[in-house]
Amino acid sequence: MGGAVVDEGPTGIKAPDGGWGWAVLFGCFIITGFSYAFPKAVSVFFKELMHEFGIGYSDTAWISSILLAMLYGTGPLCSVCVNRFGCRPVMLVGGLFASLGMVAASFCRSIIQIYLTTGVITGLGLALNFQPSLIMFNRYFNKRRPIANGLAAAGSPVFLCALSPLGQLLQDHYGWRGGFLILGGLLLNCCVCAALMRPLVAPQVGGGTEPRGPQRPPQRLLDLSVFRDRGFLIYAVAASIMVLGLFVPPVFVVSYAKDMGVPDTKAAFLLTILGFIDIFARPTAGFITGLKKVRPYSVYLFSFAMFFNGFTDLTGSTATDYGGLVVFCIFFGISYGMVGALQFEVLMAIVGTQKFSSAIGLVLLLEAVAVLIGPPSGGKLLDATKVYKYVFILAGAEVLTSSLVLLLGNFFCIGKRKRPEVTEPEEVASEEKLHKPPVDVGVDSREVEHFLKAEPEKNGEVVHTPETSV
């Protein structure tokens, strides 16, 4: 499969790290908020849906599951669409799909129709917005990317804190049908965010139309060569194991509190605490990762974040009262925010800009399987044992395992990496021979110096050290 990228900038384009990039960051903030918070916020309508269609909680829970499955499982499809048509057109279509799904759901007469509209159509629309926004964000930021990534990732907890009360308010005033209709109109803001994703344009030479530097060769619609990258394989395996347990505690912590005899209002407040801490944890983690001495070791910092999250789950299993669960939610919010801020930053550092669109699609596909397995497996364990403690222990063990896979895999791959046999002077001499201009052609030494200095940072990419590319 082959095809040229529509808005993928030529090799000579450098990430601006600002300017219009802040508008792109704002759009990515909103898209991230809708993508991660919407599947959870729609759960406020579940009781009314159960009464309307005469179904149980497990039936309504499939709405959120299908939304998440579409968000993760359509990753390769999004990669193909972006590499064929570009980010902005794909996001515009995605915004229309997301809105259309919720509007159509307000007219549904059965739960199956809700699955197809809210789950499949809206889920596909959110997926077609989420992945391209990250790809465009990666093109606009390089040096400031860690802190910018943390700010964009903060959209998830901010929107979760906003959409859940809004959904409850809409349900109280307009019912679930009116609430779905208004939320569908709200999702049209994804199209506005798509309009912000302006493609990078190659600089012009004089008044001509030819871009500076060599043109990028046509890119495959789905680049499977990333599977030959050991760093990507280690990341994909670790991320898939992590997702098995990462989302389990937020799903069960409220029920855990109610099982202790905590009133419903106080139990629900635990998620508010978690989300509030998460809002500040993500930008802070991004700022720390962006420090000059820390950024080369972002993979190890991500591994520590996963270890911290898993350890928090294990200690949370020992909570015996409401105060213990509050402390658990505080530390879980910190570790969860660190993971959210670092997961895509580390993937960008491993695979680089050109392969990121394909890499993120394949990673999300692998994570989709884990998303469908994780929470249901915790539910089955709870049904069998009737003890929440074991659910938290299982989740913690899975996340701890993922941190060890990333840490050990990264460490041993770096340790086994061999230095090239050719010494530096010999390499320079060979490069001079290969790129030596003809005798009758004059070359300005200042142009050569500028070219050599520009080489390590093509298209705004960071030069990968053994610490950043496994």
PDB file of C-alpha atoms in Angstrom, residues 210-337:
ATOM      1  CA  GLU A 210       9.939  24.756  -4.619  1.00  0.00           C
ATOM      2  CA  PRO A 211      10.344  23.855  -0.936  1.00  0.00           C
ATOM      3  CA  ARG A 212      13.794  23.876   0.598  1.00  0.00           C
ATOM      4  CA  GLY A 213      15.501  20.548   1.093  1.00  0.00           C
ATOM      5  CA  PRO A 214      14.807  17.096  -0.330  1.00  0.00           C
ATOM      6  CA  GLN A 215      11.228  15.932  -0.672  1.00  0.00           C
ATOM      7  CA  ARG A 216       9.969  13.107   1.487  1.00  0.00           C
ATOM      8  CA  PRO A 217       9.290   9.890  -0.443  1.00  0.00           C
ATOM      9  CA  PRO A 218       5.714   8.580  -0.526  1.00  0.00           C
ATOM     10  CA  GLN A 219       4.680   7.075   2.797  1.00  0.00           C
ATOM     11  CA  ARG A 220       2.790   3.826   3.277  1.00  0.00           C
ATOM     12  CA  LEU A 221      -0.788   4.091   4.424  1.00  0.00           C
ATOM     13  CA  LEU A 222       0.048   1.823   7.374  1.00  0.00           C
ATOM     14  CA  ASP A 223       3.754   1.444   8.104  1.00  0.00           C
ATOM     15  CA  LEU A 224       4.205  -2.032   9.603  1.00  0.00           C
ATOM     16  CA  SER A 225       7.981  -1.605   9.670  1.00  0.00           C
ATOM     17  CA  VAL A 226       7.618  -0.240  13.229  1.00  0.00           C
ATOM     18  CA  PHE A 227       7.363  -3.870  14.352  1.00  0.00           C
ATOM     19  CA  ARG A 228      11.042  -4.222  13.449  1.00  0.00           C
ATOM     20  CA  ASP A 229      11.851  -1.607  16.079  1.00  0.00           C
ATOM     21  CA  ARG A 230      12.633  -3.371  19.367  1.00  0.00           C
ATOM     22  CA  GLY A 231      11.803  -0.232  21.305  1.00  0.00           C
ATOM     23  CA  PHE A 232       8.320  -0.102  19.798  1.00  0.00           C
ATOM     24  CA  LEU A 233       7.706  -3.795  20.516  1.00  0.00           C
ATOM     25  CA  ILE A 234       8.701  -3.398  24.161  1.00  0.00           C
ATOM     26  CA  TYR A 235       6.505  -0.316  24.507  1.00  0.00           C
ATOM     27  CA  ALA A 236       3.512  -2.027  22.842  1.00  0.00           C
ATOM     28  CA  VAL A 237       3.727  -5.099  25.106  1.00  0.00           C
ATOM     29  CA  ALA A 238       4.167  -2.998  28.259  1.00  0.00           C
ATOM     30  CA  ALA A 239       1.311  -0.628  27.353  1.00  0.00           C
ATOM     31  CA  SER A 240      -1.059  -3.527  26.608  1.00  0.00           C
ATOM     32  CA  ILE A 241      -0.342  -5.160  29.985  1.00  0.00           C
ATOM     33  CA  MET A 242      -0.700  -1.795  31.743  1.00  0.00           C
ATOM     34  CA  VAL A 243      -4.160  -1.124  30.267  1.00  0.00           C
ATOM     35  CA  LEU A 244      -5.392  -4.448  31.710  1.00  0.00           C
ATOM     36  CA  GLY A 245      -5.271  -2.961  35.204  1.00  0.00           C
ATOM     37  CA  LEU A 246      -5.019   0.815  34.727  1.00  0.00           C
ATOM     38  CA  PHE A 247      -8.753   1.552  34.402  1.00  0.00           C
ATOM     39  CA  VAL A 248      -9.969  -0.990  36.976  1.00  0.00           C
ATOM     40  CA  PRO A 249      -9.617   1.022  40.254  1.00  0.00           C
ATOM     41  CA  PRO A 250     -11.587   4.091  39.037  1.00  0.00           C
ATOM     42  CA  VAL A 251     -14.406   1.762  37.955  1.00  0.00           C
ATOM     43  CA  PHE A 252     -14.677  -0.019  41.325  1.00  0.00           C
ATOM     44  CA  VAL A 253     -13.533   2.543  43.922  1.00  0.00           C
ATOM     45  CA  VAL A 254     -17.015   4.054  44.371  1.00  0.00           C
ATOM     46  CA  SER A 255     -18.597   0.625  44.841  1.00  0.00           C
ATOM     47  CA  TYR A 256     -15.740  -0.255  47.202  1.00  0.00           C
ATOM     48  CA  ALA A 257     -16.657   2.742  49.375  1.00  0.00           C
ATOM     49  CA  LYS A 258     -20.375   1.913  49.309  1.00  0.00           C
ATOM     50  CA  ASP A 259     -19.552  -1.627  50.377  1.00  0.00           C
ATOM     51  CA  MET A 260     -17.926  -0.111  53.477  1.00  0.00           C
ATOM     52  CA  GLY A 261     -21.190   1.671  54.290  1.00  0.00           C
ATOM     53  CA  VAL A 262     -20.184   5.096  52.982  1.00  0.00           C
ATOM     54  CA  PRO A 263     -23.144   7.263  51.782  1.00  0.00           C
ATOM     55  CA  ASP A 264     -23.588   7.544  48.018  1.00  0.00           C
ATOM     56  CA  THR A 265     -22.687  11.244  47.859  1.00  0.00           C
ATOM     57  CA  LYS A 266     -19.430  10.802  49.768  1.00  0.00           C
ATOM     58  CA  ALA A 267     -18.562   7.715  47.733  1.00  0.00           C
ATOM     59  CA  ALA A 268     -19.037   9.563  44.423  1.00  0.00           C
ATOM     60  CA  PHE A 269     -16.851  12.401  45.742  1.00  0.00           C
ATOM     61  CA  LEU A 270     -13.858  10.038  45.552  1.00  0.00           C
ATOM     62  CA  LEU A 271     -13.813  10.343  41.745  1.00  0.00           C
ATOM     63  CA  THR A 272     -13.929  14.127  42.079  1.00  0.00           C
ATOM     64  CA  ILE A 273     -10.830  14.004  44.296  1.00  0.00           C
ATOM     65  CA  LEU A 274      -9.076  11.723  41.826  1.00  0.00           C
ATOM     66  CA  GLY A 275      -9.937  13.962  38.865  1.00  0.00           C
ATOM     67  CA  PHE A 276      -8.916  17.167  40.668  1.00  0.00           C
ATOM     68  CA  ILE A 277      -5.462  15.773  41.523  1.00  0.00           C
ATOM     69  CA  ASP A 278      -5.122  14.438  37.976  1.00  0.00           C
ATOM     70  CA  ILE A 279      -5.666  17.946  36.530  1.00  0.00           C
ATOM     71  CA  PHE A 280      -2.490  19.219  38.181  1.00  0.00           C
ATOM     72  CA  ALA A 281      -0.468  16.010  37.948  1.00  0.00           C
ATOM     73  CA  ARG A 282      -0.390  15.884  34.142  1.00  0.00           C
ATOM     74  CA  PRO A 283       1.101  19.344  33.421  1.00  0.00           C
ATOM     75  CA  THR A 284       3.548  18.891  36.308  1.00  0.00           C
ATOM     76  CA  ALA A 285       4.727  15.550  34.916  1.00  0.00           C
ATOM     77  CA  GLY A 286       5.093  17.146  31.487  1.00  0.00           C
ATOM     78  CA  PHE A 287       7.146  20.023  32.917  1.00  0.00           C
ATOM     79  CA  ILE A 288       9.488  17.640  34.765  1.00  0.00           C
ATOM     80  CA  THR A 289       9.924  15.458  31.674  1.00  0.00           C
ATOM     81  CA  GLY A 290      10.822  18.525  29.611  1.00  0.00           C
ATOM     82  CA  LEU A 291      13.795  19.405  31.825  1.00  0.00           C
ATOM     83  CA  LYS A 292      17.073  19.155  29.947  1.00  0.00           C
ATOM     84  CA  LYS A 293      18.595  16.533  32.253  1.00  0.00           C
ATOM     85  CA  VAL A 294      15.405  14.478  32.586  1.00  0.00           C
ATOM     86  CA  ARG A 295      14.115  14.260  29.007  1.00  0.00           C
ATOM     87  CA  PRO A 296      16.711  11.729  27.739  1.00  0.00           C
ATOM     88  CA  TYR A 297      15.437   9.347  30.431  1.00  0.00           C
ATOM     89  CA  SER A 298      11.708   9.765  29.731  1.00  0.00           C
ATOM     90  CA  VAL A 299      11.312   6.011  29.172  1.00  0.00           C
ATOM     91  CA  TYR A 300      12.565   5.291  32.675  1.00  0.00           C
ATOM     92  CA  LEU A 301      10.327   8.020  34.115  1.00  0.00           C
ATOM     93  CA  PHE A 302       7.341   6.417  32.393  1.00  0.00           C
ATOM     94  CA  SER A 303       8.329   3.062  33.869  1.00  0.00           C
ATOM     95  CA  PHE A 304       8.484   4.667  37.319  1.00  0.00           C
ATOM     96  CA  ALA A 305       5.015   6.193  36.787  1.00  0.00           C
ATOM     97  CA  MET A 306       3.576   2.746  36.025  1.00  0.00           C
ATOM     98  CA  PHE A 307       5.364   1.241  39.043  1.00  0.00           C
ATOM     99  CA  PHE A 308       3.993   4.043  41.247  1.00  0.00           C
ATOM    100  CA  ASN A 309       0.471   3.411  39.928  1.00  0.00           C
ATOM    101  CA  GLY A 310       0.663  -0.335  40.508  1.00  0.00           C
ATOM    102  CA  PHE A 311       2.093   0.107  44.006  1.00  0.00           C
ATOM    103  CA  THR A 312      -0.732   2.546  44.806  1.00  0.00           C
ATOM    104  CA  ASP A 313      -3.288  -0.099  43.771  1.00  0.00           C
ATOM    105  CA  LEU A 314      -1.684  -2.655  46.087  1.00  0.00           C
ATOM    106  CA  THR A 315      -1.663  -0.280  49.047  1.00  0.00           C
ATOM    107  CA  GLY A 316      -5.219   0.821  48.257  1.00  0.00           C
ATOM    108  CA  SER A 317      -6.358  -2.772  48.692  1.00  0.00           C
ATOM    109  CA  THR A 318      -5.527  -2.455  52.421  1.00  0.00           C
ATOM    110  CA  ALA A 319      -7.889   0.505  52.971  1.00  0.00           C
ATOM    111  CA  THR A 320     -10.464  -0.205  55.678  1.00  0.00           C
ATOM    112  CA  ASP A 321     -12.322   3.117  55.899  1.00  0.00           C
ATOM    113  CA  TYR A 322     -13.276   6.195  53.876  1.00  0.00           C
ATOM    114  CA  GLY A 323     -10.143   8.100  54.906  1.00  0.00           C
ATOM    115  CA  GLY A 324      -7.964   5.328  53.523  1.00  0.00           C
ATOM    116  CA  LEU A 325      -9.778   5.492  50.177  1.00  0.00           C
ATOM    117  CA  VAL A 326      -9.333   9.286  50.069  1.00  0.00           C
ATOM    118  CA  VAL A 327      -5.568   8.854  50.504  1.00  0.00           C
ATOM    119  CA  PHE A 328      -5.627   6.153  47.825  1.00  0.00           C
ATOM    120  CA  CYS A 329      -7.426   8.462  45.356  1.00  0.00           C
ATOM    121  CA  ILE A 330      -4.900  11.253  45.969  1.00  0.00           C
ATOM    122  CA  PHE A 331      -1.898   9.067  45.174  1.00  0.00           C
ATOM    123  CA  PHE A 332      -3.723   7.267  42.382  1.00  0.00           C
ATOM    124  CA  GLY A 333      -4.541  10.653  40.818  1.00  0.00           C
ATOM    125  CA  ILE A 334      -0.845  11.612  40.903  1.00  0.00           C
ATOM    126  CA  SER A 335       0.363   8.350  39.364  1.00  0.00           C
ATOM    127  CA  TYR A 336      -2.524   8.185  36.871  1.00  0.00           C
ATOM    128  CA  GLY A 337      -1.751  11.737  35.744  1.00  0.00           C
TER     129      GLY A 337
END
